[in-house]
CSV table of C-alpha atoms in Angstrom, one decimal:
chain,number,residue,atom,x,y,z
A,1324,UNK,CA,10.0,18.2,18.1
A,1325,UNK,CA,7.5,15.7,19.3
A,1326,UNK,CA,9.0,12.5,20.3
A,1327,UNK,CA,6.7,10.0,18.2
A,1328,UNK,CA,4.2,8.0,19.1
A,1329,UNK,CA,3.5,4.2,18.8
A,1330,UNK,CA,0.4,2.4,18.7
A,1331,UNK,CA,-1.5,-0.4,17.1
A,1332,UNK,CA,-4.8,-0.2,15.3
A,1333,UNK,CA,-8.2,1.0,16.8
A,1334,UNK,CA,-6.1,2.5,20.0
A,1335,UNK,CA,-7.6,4.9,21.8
A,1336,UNK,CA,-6.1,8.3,21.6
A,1337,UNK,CA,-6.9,10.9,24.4
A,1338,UNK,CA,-5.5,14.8,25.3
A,1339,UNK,CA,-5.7,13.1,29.1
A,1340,UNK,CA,-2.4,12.2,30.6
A,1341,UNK,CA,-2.3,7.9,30.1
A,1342,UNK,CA,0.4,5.5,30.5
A,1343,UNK,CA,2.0,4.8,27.2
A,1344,UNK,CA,1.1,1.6,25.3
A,1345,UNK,CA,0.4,0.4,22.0
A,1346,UNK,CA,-3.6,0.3,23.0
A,1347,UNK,CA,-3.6,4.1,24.0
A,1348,UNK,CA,-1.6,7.1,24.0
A,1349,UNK,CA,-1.7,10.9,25.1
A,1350,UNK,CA,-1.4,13.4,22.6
A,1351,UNK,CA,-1.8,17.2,22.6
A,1352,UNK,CA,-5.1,19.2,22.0
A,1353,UNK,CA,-3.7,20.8,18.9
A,1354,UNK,CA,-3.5,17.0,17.2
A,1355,UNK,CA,-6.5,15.6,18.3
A,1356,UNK,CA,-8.6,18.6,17.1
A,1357,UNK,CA,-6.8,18.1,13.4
A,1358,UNK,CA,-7.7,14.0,13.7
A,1359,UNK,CA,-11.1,14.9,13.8
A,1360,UNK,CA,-11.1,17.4,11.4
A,1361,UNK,CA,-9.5,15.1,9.2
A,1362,UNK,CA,-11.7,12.5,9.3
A,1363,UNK,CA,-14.7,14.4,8.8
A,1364,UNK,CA,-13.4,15.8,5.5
A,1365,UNK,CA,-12.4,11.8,5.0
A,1366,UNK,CA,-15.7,10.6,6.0
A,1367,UNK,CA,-17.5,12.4,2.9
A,1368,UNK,CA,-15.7,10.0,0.4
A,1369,UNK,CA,-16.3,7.0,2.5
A,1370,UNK,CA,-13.3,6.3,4.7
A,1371,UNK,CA,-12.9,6.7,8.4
A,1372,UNK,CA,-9.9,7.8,10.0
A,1373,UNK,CA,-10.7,8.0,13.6
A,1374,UNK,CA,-13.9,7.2,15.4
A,1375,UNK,CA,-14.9,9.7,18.0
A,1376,UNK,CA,-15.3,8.8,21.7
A,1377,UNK,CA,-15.5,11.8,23.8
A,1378,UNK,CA,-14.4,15.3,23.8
A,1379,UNK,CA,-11.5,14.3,24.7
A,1380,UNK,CA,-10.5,10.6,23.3
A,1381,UNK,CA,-10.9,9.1,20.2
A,1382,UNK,CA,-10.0,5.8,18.8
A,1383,UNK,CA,-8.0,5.0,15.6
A,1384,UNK,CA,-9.7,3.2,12.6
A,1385,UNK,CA,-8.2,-0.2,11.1
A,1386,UNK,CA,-5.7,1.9,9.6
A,1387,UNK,CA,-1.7,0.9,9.8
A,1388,UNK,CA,1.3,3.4,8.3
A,1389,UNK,CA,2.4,7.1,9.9
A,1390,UNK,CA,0.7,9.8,10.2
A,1391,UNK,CA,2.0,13.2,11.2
A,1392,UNK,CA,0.1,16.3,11.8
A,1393,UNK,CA,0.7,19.6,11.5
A,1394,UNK,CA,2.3,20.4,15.0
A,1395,UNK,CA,4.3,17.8,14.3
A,1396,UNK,CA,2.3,14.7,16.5
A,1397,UNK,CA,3.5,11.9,14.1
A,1398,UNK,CA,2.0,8.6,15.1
A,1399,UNK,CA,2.6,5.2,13.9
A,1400,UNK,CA,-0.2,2.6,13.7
A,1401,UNK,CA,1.6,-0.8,13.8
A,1402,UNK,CA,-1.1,-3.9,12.8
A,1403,UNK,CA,-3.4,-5.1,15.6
A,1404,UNK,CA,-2.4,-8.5,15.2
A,1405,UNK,CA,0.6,-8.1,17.1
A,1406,UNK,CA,1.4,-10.5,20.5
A,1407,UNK,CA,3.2,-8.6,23.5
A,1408,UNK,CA,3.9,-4.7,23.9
A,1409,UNK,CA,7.8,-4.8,24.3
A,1410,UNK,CA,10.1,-3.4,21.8
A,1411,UNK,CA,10.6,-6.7,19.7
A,1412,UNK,CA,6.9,-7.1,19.1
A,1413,UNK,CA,7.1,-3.4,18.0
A,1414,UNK,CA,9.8,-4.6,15.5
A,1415,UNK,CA,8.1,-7.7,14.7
A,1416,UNK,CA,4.9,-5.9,13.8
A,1417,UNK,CA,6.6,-3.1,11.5
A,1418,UNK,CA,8.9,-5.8,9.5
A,1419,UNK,CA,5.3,-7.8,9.0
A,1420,UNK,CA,3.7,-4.7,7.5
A,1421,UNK,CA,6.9,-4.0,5.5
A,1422,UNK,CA,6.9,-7.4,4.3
A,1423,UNK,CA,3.2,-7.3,3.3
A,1424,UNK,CA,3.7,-3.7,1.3
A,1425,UNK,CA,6.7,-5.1,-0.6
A,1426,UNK,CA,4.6,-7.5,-1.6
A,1427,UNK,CA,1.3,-6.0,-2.8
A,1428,UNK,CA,3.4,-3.4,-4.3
A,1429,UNK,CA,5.7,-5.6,-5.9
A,1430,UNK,CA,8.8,-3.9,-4.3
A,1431,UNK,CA,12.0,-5.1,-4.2
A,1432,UNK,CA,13.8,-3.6,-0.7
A,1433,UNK,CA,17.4,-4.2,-0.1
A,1434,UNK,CA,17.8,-5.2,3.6
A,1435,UNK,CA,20.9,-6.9,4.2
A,1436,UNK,CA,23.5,-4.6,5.7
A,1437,UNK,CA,23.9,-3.7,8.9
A,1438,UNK,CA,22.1,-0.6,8.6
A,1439,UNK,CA,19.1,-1.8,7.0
A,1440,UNK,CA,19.2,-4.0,10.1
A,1441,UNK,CA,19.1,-1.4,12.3
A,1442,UNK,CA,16.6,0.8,10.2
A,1443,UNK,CA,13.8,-1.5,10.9
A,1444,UNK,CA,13.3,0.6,14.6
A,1445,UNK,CA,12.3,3.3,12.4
A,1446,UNK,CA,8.8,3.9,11.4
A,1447,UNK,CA,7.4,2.7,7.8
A,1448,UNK,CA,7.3,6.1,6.2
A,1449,UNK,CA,11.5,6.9,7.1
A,1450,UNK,CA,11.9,3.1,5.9
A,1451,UNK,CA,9.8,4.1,2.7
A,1452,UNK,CA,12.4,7.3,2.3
A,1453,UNK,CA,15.3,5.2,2.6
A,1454,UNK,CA,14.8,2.3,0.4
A,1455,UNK,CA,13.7,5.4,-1.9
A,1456,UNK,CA,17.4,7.3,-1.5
A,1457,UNK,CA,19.4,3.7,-1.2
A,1458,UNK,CA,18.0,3.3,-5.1
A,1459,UNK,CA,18.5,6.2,-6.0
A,1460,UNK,CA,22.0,6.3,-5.2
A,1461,UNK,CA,22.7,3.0,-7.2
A,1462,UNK,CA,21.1,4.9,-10.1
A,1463,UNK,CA,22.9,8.1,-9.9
A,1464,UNK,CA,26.3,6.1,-9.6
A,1465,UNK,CA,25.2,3.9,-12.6
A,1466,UNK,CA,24.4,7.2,-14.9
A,1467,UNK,CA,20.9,9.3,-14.9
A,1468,UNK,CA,19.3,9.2,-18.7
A,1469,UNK,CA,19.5,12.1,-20.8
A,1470,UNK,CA,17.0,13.0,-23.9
A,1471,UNK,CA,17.1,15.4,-26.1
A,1472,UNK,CA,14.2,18.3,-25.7
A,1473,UNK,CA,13.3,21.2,-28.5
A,1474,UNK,CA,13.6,24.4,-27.0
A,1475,UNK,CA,12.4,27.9,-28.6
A,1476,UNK,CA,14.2,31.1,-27.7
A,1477,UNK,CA,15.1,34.4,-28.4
A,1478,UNK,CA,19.3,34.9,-29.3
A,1479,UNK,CA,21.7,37.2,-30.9
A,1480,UNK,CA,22.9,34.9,-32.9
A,1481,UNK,CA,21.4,31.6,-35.0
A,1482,UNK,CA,21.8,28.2,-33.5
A,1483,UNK,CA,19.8,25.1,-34.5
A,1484,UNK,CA,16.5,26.3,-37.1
A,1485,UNK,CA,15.4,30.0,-37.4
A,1486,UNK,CA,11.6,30.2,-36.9
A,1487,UNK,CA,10.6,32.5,-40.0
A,1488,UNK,CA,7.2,33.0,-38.6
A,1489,UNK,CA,8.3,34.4,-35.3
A,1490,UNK,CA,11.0,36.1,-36.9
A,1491,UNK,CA,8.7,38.1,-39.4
A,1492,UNK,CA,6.7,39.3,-36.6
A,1493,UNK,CA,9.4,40.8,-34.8
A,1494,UNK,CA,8.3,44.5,-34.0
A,1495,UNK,CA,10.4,47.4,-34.8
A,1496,UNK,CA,13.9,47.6,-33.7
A,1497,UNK,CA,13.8,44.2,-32.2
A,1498,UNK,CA,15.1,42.5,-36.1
A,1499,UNK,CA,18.2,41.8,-34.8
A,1500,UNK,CA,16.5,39.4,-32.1
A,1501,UNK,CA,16.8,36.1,-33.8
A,1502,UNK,CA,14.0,33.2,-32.8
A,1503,UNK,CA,15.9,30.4,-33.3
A,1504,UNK,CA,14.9,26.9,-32.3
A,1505,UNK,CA,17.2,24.1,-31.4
A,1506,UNK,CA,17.0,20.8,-29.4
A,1507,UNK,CA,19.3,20.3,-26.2
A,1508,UNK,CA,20.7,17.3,-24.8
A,1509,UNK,CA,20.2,17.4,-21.4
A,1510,UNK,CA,18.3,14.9,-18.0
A,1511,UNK,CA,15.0,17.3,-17.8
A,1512,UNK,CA,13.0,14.6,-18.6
A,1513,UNK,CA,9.8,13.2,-16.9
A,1514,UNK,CA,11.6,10.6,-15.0
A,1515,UNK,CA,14.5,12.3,-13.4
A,1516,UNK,CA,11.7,15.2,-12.9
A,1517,UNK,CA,9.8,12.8,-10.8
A,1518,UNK,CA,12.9,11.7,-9.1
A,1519,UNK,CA,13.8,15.2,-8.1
A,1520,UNK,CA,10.7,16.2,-6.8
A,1521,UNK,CA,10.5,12.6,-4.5
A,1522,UNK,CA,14.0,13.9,-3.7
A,1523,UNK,CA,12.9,17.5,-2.6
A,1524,UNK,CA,10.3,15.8,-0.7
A,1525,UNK,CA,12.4,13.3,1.6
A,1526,UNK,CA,14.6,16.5,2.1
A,1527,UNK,CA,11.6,18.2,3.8
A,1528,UNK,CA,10.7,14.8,5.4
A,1529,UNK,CA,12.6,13.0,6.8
A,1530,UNK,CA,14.5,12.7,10.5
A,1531,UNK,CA,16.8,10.3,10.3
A,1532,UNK,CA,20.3,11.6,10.2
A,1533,UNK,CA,21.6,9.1,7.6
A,1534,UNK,CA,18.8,10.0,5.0
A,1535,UNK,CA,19.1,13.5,5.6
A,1536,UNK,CA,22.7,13.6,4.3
A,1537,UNK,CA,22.2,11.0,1.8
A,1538,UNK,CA,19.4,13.1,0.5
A,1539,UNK,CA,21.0,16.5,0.6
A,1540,UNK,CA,24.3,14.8,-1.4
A,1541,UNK,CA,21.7,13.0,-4.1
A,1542,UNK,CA,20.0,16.7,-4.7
A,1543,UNK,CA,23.1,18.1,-5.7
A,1544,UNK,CA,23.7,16.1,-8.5
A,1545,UNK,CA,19.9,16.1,-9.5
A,1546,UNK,CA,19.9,20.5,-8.7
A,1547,UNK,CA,20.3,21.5,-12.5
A,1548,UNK,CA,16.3,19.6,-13.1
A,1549,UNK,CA,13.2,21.1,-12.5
A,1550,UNK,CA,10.9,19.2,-10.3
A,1551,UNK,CA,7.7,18.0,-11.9
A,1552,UNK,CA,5.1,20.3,-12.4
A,1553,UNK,CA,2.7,17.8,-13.2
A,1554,UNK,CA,3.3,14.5,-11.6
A,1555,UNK,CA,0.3,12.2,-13.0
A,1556,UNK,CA,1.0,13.3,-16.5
A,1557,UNK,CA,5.5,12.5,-16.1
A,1558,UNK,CA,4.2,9.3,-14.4
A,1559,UNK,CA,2.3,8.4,-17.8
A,1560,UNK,CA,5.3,9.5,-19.2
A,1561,UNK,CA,7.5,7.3,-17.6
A,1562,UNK,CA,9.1,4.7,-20.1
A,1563,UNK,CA,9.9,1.5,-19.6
A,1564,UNK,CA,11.9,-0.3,-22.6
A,1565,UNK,CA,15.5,-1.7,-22.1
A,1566,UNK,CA,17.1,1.9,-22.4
A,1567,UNK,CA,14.9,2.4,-19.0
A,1568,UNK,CA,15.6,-1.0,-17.5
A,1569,UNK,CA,17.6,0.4,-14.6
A,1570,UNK,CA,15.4,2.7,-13.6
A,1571,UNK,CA,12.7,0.3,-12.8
A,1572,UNK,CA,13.9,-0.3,-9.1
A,1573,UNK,CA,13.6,3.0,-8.4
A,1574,UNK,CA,10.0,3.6,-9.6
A,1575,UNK,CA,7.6,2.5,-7.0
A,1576,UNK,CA,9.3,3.9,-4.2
A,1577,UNK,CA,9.2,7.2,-6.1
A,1578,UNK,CA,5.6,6.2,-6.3
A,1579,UNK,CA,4.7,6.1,-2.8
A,1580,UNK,CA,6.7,9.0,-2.2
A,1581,UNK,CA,4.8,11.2,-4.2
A,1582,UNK,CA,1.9,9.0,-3.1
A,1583,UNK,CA,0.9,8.7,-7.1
A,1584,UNK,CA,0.7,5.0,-7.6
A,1585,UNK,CA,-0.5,4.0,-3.8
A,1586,UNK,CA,-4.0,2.8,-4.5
A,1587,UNK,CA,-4.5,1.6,-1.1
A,1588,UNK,CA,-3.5,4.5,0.8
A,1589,UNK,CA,-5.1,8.1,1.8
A,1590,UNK,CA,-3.3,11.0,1.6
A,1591,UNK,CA,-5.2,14.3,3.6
A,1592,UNK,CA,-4.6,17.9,2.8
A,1593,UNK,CA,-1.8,18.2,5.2
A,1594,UNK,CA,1.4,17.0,3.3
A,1595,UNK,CA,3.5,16.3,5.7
A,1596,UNK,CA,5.0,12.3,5.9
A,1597,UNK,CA,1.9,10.7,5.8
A,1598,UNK,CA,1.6,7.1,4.4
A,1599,UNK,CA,-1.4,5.2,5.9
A,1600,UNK,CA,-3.2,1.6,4.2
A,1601,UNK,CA,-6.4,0.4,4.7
A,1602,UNK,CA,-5.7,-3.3,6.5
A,1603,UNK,CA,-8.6,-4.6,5.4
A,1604,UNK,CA,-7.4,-4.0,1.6
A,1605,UNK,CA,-4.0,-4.4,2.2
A,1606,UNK,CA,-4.7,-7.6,3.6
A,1607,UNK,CA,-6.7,-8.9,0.9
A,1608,UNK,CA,-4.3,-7.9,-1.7
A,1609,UNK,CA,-1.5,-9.6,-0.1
A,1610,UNK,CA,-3.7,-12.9,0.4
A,1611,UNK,CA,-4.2,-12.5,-3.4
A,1612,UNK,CA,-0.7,-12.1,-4.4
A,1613,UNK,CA,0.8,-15.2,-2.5
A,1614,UNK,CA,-2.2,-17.8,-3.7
A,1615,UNK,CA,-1.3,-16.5,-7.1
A,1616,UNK,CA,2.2,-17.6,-6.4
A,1617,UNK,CA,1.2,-20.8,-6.0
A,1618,UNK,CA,-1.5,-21.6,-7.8
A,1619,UNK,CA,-1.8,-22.7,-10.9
A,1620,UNK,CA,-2.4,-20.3,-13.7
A,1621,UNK,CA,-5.8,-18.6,-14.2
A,1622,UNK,CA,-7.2,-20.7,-11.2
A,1623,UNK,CA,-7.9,-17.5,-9.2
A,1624,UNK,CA,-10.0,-14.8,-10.4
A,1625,UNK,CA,-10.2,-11.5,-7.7
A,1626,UNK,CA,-13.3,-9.3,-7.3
A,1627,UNK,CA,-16.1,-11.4,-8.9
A,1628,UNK,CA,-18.9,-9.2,-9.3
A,1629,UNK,CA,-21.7,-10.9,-11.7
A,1630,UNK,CA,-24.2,-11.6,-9.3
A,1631,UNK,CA,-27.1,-9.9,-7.1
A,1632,UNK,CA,-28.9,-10.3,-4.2
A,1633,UNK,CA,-32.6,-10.2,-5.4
A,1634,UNK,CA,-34.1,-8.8,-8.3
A,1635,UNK,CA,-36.9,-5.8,-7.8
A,1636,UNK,CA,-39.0,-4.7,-11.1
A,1637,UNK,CA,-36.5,-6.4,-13.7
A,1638,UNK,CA,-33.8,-4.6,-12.0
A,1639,UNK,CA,-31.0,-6.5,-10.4
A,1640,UNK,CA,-30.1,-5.1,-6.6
A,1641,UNK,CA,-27.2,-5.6,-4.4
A,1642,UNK,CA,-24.2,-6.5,-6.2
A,1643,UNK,CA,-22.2,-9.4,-4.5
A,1644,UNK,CA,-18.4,-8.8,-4.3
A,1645,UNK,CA,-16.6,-12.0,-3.0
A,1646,UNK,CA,-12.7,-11.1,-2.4
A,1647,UNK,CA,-11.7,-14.5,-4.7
A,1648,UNK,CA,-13.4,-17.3,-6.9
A,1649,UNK,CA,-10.9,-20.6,-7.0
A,1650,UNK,CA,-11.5,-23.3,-9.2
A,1651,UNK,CA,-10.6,-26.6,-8.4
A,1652,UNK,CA,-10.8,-28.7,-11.5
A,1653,UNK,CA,-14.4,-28.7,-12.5
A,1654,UNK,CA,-15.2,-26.9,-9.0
A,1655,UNK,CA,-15.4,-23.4,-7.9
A,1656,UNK,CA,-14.6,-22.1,-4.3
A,1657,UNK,CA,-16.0,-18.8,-3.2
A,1658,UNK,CA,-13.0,-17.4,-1.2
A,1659,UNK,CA,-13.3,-14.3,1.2
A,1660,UNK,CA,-10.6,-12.9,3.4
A,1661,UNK,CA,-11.3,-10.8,6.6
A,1662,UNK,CA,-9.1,-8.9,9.0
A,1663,UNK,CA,-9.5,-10.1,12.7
A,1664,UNK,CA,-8.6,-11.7,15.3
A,1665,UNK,CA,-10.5,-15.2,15.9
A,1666,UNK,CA,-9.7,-17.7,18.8
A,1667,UNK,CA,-10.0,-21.3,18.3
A,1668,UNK,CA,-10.2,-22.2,21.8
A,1669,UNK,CA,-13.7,-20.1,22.4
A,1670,UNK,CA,-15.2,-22.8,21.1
A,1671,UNK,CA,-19.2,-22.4,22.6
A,1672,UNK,CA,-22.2,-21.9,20.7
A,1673,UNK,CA,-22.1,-18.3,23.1
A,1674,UNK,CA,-18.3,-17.6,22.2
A,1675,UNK,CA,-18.4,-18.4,18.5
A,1676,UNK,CA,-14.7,-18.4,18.3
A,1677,UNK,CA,-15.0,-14.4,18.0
A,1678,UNK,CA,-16.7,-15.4,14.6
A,1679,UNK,CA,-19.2,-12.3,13.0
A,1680,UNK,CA,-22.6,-13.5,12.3
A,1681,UNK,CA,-22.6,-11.0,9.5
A,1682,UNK,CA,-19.7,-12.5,8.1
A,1683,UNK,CA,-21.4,-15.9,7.6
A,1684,UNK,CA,-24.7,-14.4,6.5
A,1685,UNK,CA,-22.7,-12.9,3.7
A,1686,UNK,CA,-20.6,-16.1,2.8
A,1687,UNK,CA,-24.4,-17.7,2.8
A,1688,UNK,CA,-25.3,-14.5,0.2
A,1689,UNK,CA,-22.4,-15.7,-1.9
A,1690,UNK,CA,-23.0,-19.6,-1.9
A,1691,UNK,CA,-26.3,-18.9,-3.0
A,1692,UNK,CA,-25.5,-17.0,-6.1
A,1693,UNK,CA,-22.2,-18.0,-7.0
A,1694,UNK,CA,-22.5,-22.1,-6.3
A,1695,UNK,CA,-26.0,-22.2,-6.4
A,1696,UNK,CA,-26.3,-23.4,-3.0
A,1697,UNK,CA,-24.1,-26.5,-3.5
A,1698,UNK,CA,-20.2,-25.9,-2.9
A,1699,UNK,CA,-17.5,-25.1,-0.8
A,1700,UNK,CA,-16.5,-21.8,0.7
A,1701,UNK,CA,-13.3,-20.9,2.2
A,1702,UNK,CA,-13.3,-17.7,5.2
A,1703,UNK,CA,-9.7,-16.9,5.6
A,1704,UNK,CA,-8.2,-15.0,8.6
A,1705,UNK,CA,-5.0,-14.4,9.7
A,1706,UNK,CA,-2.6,-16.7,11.9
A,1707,UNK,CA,-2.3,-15.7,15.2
A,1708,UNK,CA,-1.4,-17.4,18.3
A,1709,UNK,CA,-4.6,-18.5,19.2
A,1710,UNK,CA,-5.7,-19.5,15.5
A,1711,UNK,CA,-3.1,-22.1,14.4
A,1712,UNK,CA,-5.2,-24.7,12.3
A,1713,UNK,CA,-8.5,-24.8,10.6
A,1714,UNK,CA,-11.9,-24.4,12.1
A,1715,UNK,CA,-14.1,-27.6,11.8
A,1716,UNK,CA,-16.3,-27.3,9.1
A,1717,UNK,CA,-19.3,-25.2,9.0
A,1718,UNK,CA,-22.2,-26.7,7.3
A,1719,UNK,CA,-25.0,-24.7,6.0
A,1720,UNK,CA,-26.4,-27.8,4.3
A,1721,UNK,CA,-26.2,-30.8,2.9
A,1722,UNK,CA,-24.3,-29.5,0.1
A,1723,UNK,CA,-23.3,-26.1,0.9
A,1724,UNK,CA,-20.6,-25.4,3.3
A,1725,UNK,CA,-17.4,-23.4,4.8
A,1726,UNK,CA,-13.7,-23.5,5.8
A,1727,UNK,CA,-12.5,-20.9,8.0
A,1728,UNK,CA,-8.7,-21.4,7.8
A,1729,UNK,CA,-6.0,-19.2,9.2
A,1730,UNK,CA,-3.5,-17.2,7.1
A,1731,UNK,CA,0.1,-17.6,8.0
A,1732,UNK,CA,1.5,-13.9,7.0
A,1733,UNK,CA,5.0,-14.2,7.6
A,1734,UNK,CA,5.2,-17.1,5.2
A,1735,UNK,CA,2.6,-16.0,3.0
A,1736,UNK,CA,0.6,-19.3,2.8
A,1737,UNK,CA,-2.5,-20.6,4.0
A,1738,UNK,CA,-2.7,-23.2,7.1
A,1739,UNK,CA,-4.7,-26.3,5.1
A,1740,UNK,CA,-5.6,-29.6,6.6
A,1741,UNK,CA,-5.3,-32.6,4.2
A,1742,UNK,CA,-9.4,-33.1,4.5
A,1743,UNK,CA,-9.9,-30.3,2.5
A,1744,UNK,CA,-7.8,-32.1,-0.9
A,1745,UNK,CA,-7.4,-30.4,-4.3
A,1746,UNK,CA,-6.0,-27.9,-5.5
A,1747,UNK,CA,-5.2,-26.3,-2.5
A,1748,UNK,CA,-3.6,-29.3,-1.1
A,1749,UNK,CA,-1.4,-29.9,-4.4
A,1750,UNK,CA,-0.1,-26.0,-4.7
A,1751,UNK,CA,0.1,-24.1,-1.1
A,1752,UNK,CA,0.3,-25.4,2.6
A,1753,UNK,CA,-0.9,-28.5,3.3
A,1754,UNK,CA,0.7,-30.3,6.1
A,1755,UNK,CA,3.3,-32.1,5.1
A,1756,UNK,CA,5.1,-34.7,7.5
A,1757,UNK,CA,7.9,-32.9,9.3
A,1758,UNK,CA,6.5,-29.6,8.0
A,1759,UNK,CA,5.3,-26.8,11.3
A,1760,UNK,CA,3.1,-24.2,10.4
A,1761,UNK,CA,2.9,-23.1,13.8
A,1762,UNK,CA,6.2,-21.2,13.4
A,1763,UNK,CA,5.8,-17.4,12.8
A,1764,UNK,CA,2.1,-16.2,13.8
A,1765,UNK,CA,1.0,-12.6,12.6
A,1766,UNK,CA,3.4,-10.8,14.4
């Protein structure tokens, strides 16, 4: 077996032979053929798994999550905002993504044993797998459902309802073959068919010693149901009324499992423990889900899309997306969020602070259409040890202008200076006195 390897986002993978680090890694000819191949067949419906170097290198898209191929390569791409190479910013970096996927997906982990302590030097996909079985256990100790299911077969004697229609048809010597139908109380029912089937999976999966026996203990109790044999339709047929109530823990770790409700991952054709998310989008969700938190209701509205660019022939062209419109009493902010790493100390009209001009010519896009070129805009990146505190203001006029303000992850809040007032002031982070938001960059 491969030992695995570690690495952040946009490393540089190559089948030379390279000192280990979370920037580049070796890996074998085999894997790096099947990366490519992959993210050709990925490139056709708009994603971008790798980017292609040289024959013999490549580098990794802003991905973040596992990926394992099928010589058994599995890689880990930690997020790129991560300070140091040693083993504790490894750890730091995989409890910030965890954090930021419980989150978005509205997960609930349990991580307070020693155990789950210890589990955090495993990669996110094994984490996944045993939040997964550690729920399932509860459930299986607590009692799995049972439902009663009509089922039509052929005896020698009657139970339940003979079916007369069936039974008329009967051929030839065959009249003493009753058709009987009758309805069975048993757990084949879409949930515990979904269960089984996550369970079969994390059987085949996963590594770690501790799961594996869990797993193979949990699968004897679930052996008498069938695995799901369609899991989109058992998933709509999931309920979720008070009977159900306890199996609601359990349900979107199942989920990412059977990767059926993980909108912001890819899964390829290989289906081996693959879990990888988009930064970009997981980012932006989890900027969404923590200003919701705190602000007050109905004051953010995600993924405005009413306006255009420019109009050609009575036909409106170039939809504009911003991430978040915030309304601040009678004001709106247009809000965008973006996944890189700025420094506050370049600070030279040639240095830009590692800004994007494209960046700001689309913020400009938005101001036009959505505040008709008199507002405030808000840029948001994330914290980082050289982005602490809000950029001065950028003016694009008189009227029109923007706040680029860092993102604390860990504590899920924006970094606000008092100037900017409001809302914002009133319901997330402005500074207090006696309050450091310096504590806990992005990783």
């Amino acid at each position: 077996m491969n030992a695995p390897i570690t690495v952040c986002e946009f490393a540089k993978l190559t089948t030379e032979i390279v000192a280990r680090s979370l920037d580049e890694a070796t890996i074998s000819t085999t894997a790096f053929d099947w990366l490519c191949k992959e993210s050709s067949r990925l490139r056709s419906s708009g994603a971008s798994l790798v980017q292609l170097g040289s024959r013999r290198s490549l580098r990794l898209d802003n991905y973040v999550g596992v990926i394992e191929t099928p010589c058994g390569t599995r890689i880990e791409i930690l997020p790129k905002h991560v300070d140091g190479t040693d083993d504790i910013a490894i750890t730091s970096a995989r409890l910030l993504l965890r954090k930021m996927l419980a989150v978005c997906m509205n997960l609930a982990p349990r991580e307070s044993s020693l155990t789950s302590i210890q589990a955090f030097d495993a990669p996110i996909n094994e984490w996944v797998m045993q939040q997964f079985l550690d729920h399932l256990d509860r459930l299986v100790k607590r009692g799995l459902c049972f439902d009663y299911r009509s089922v039509k077969e052929q005896q020698r004697f009657l139970r339940g309802r003979l079916d007369v229609t069936r039974q008329i048809r009967q051929p030839p010597g065959r009249q003493h073959i009753l058709n009987i139908e009758h309805d069975v109380f048993d757990p084949d029912r879409a949930e515990n068919r979904l269960l089984r089937s996550a369970l079969d999976r994390v059987c085949r999966m996963t590594r770690d010693a501790a799961s594996w026996r869990l797993a193979h203990e949990l699968a004897v109790y679930l052996s008498p149901i069938p695995g799901s044999a369609n899991i989109a339709a058992d998933f709509r047929g999931w309920r979720d009324d008070r009977l159900m109530a306890h199996y609601r823990p359990v349900r979107p770790w199942c989920s990412l499992i059977l990767n059926e409700q993980s909108p912001h991952s890819i899964v390829g054709d290989w289906h081996g423990p693959s879990l990888l998310f988009p930064m970009e989008r997981l980012f932006e969700r989890y900027v969404e889900v923590c200003l919701r938190r705190k602000l007050p209701l109905n004051a953010l509205k995600a993924q405005a899309s009413s306006e255009y660019l420019c109009t050609h022939q009575n036909e409106r062209w170039f939809q504009l997306k911003p991430d978040f419109l915030a309304r601040d009493g009678e004001v709106n902010w247009v809000v965008d969020t973006k996944w890189k790493r700025i420094d506050s100390s370049l600070m030279s009209s040639a240095a830009k602070y590692n800004l994007s001009q494209s960046d700001f010519y689309q913020l400009f896009a938005y101001g036009q259409r959505y505040l008709a070129a008199a507002g405030r805009m808000m840029l948001i990146y994330p914290m980082t040890a050289n982005f602490r505190e809000p950029l001065p203001v950028f003016d694009y006029s008189d009227s029109l202008e923007l706040w680029v303000v860092p993102f604390n992850l860990e504590a899920g809040e924006l970094v606000l200076s008092e100037r900017i007032g409001g809302v914002w002031d009133l319901t997330i982070a402005a500074n207090e006195p006696g309050r450091n938001h310096t504590n806990g960059g992005a990783g």
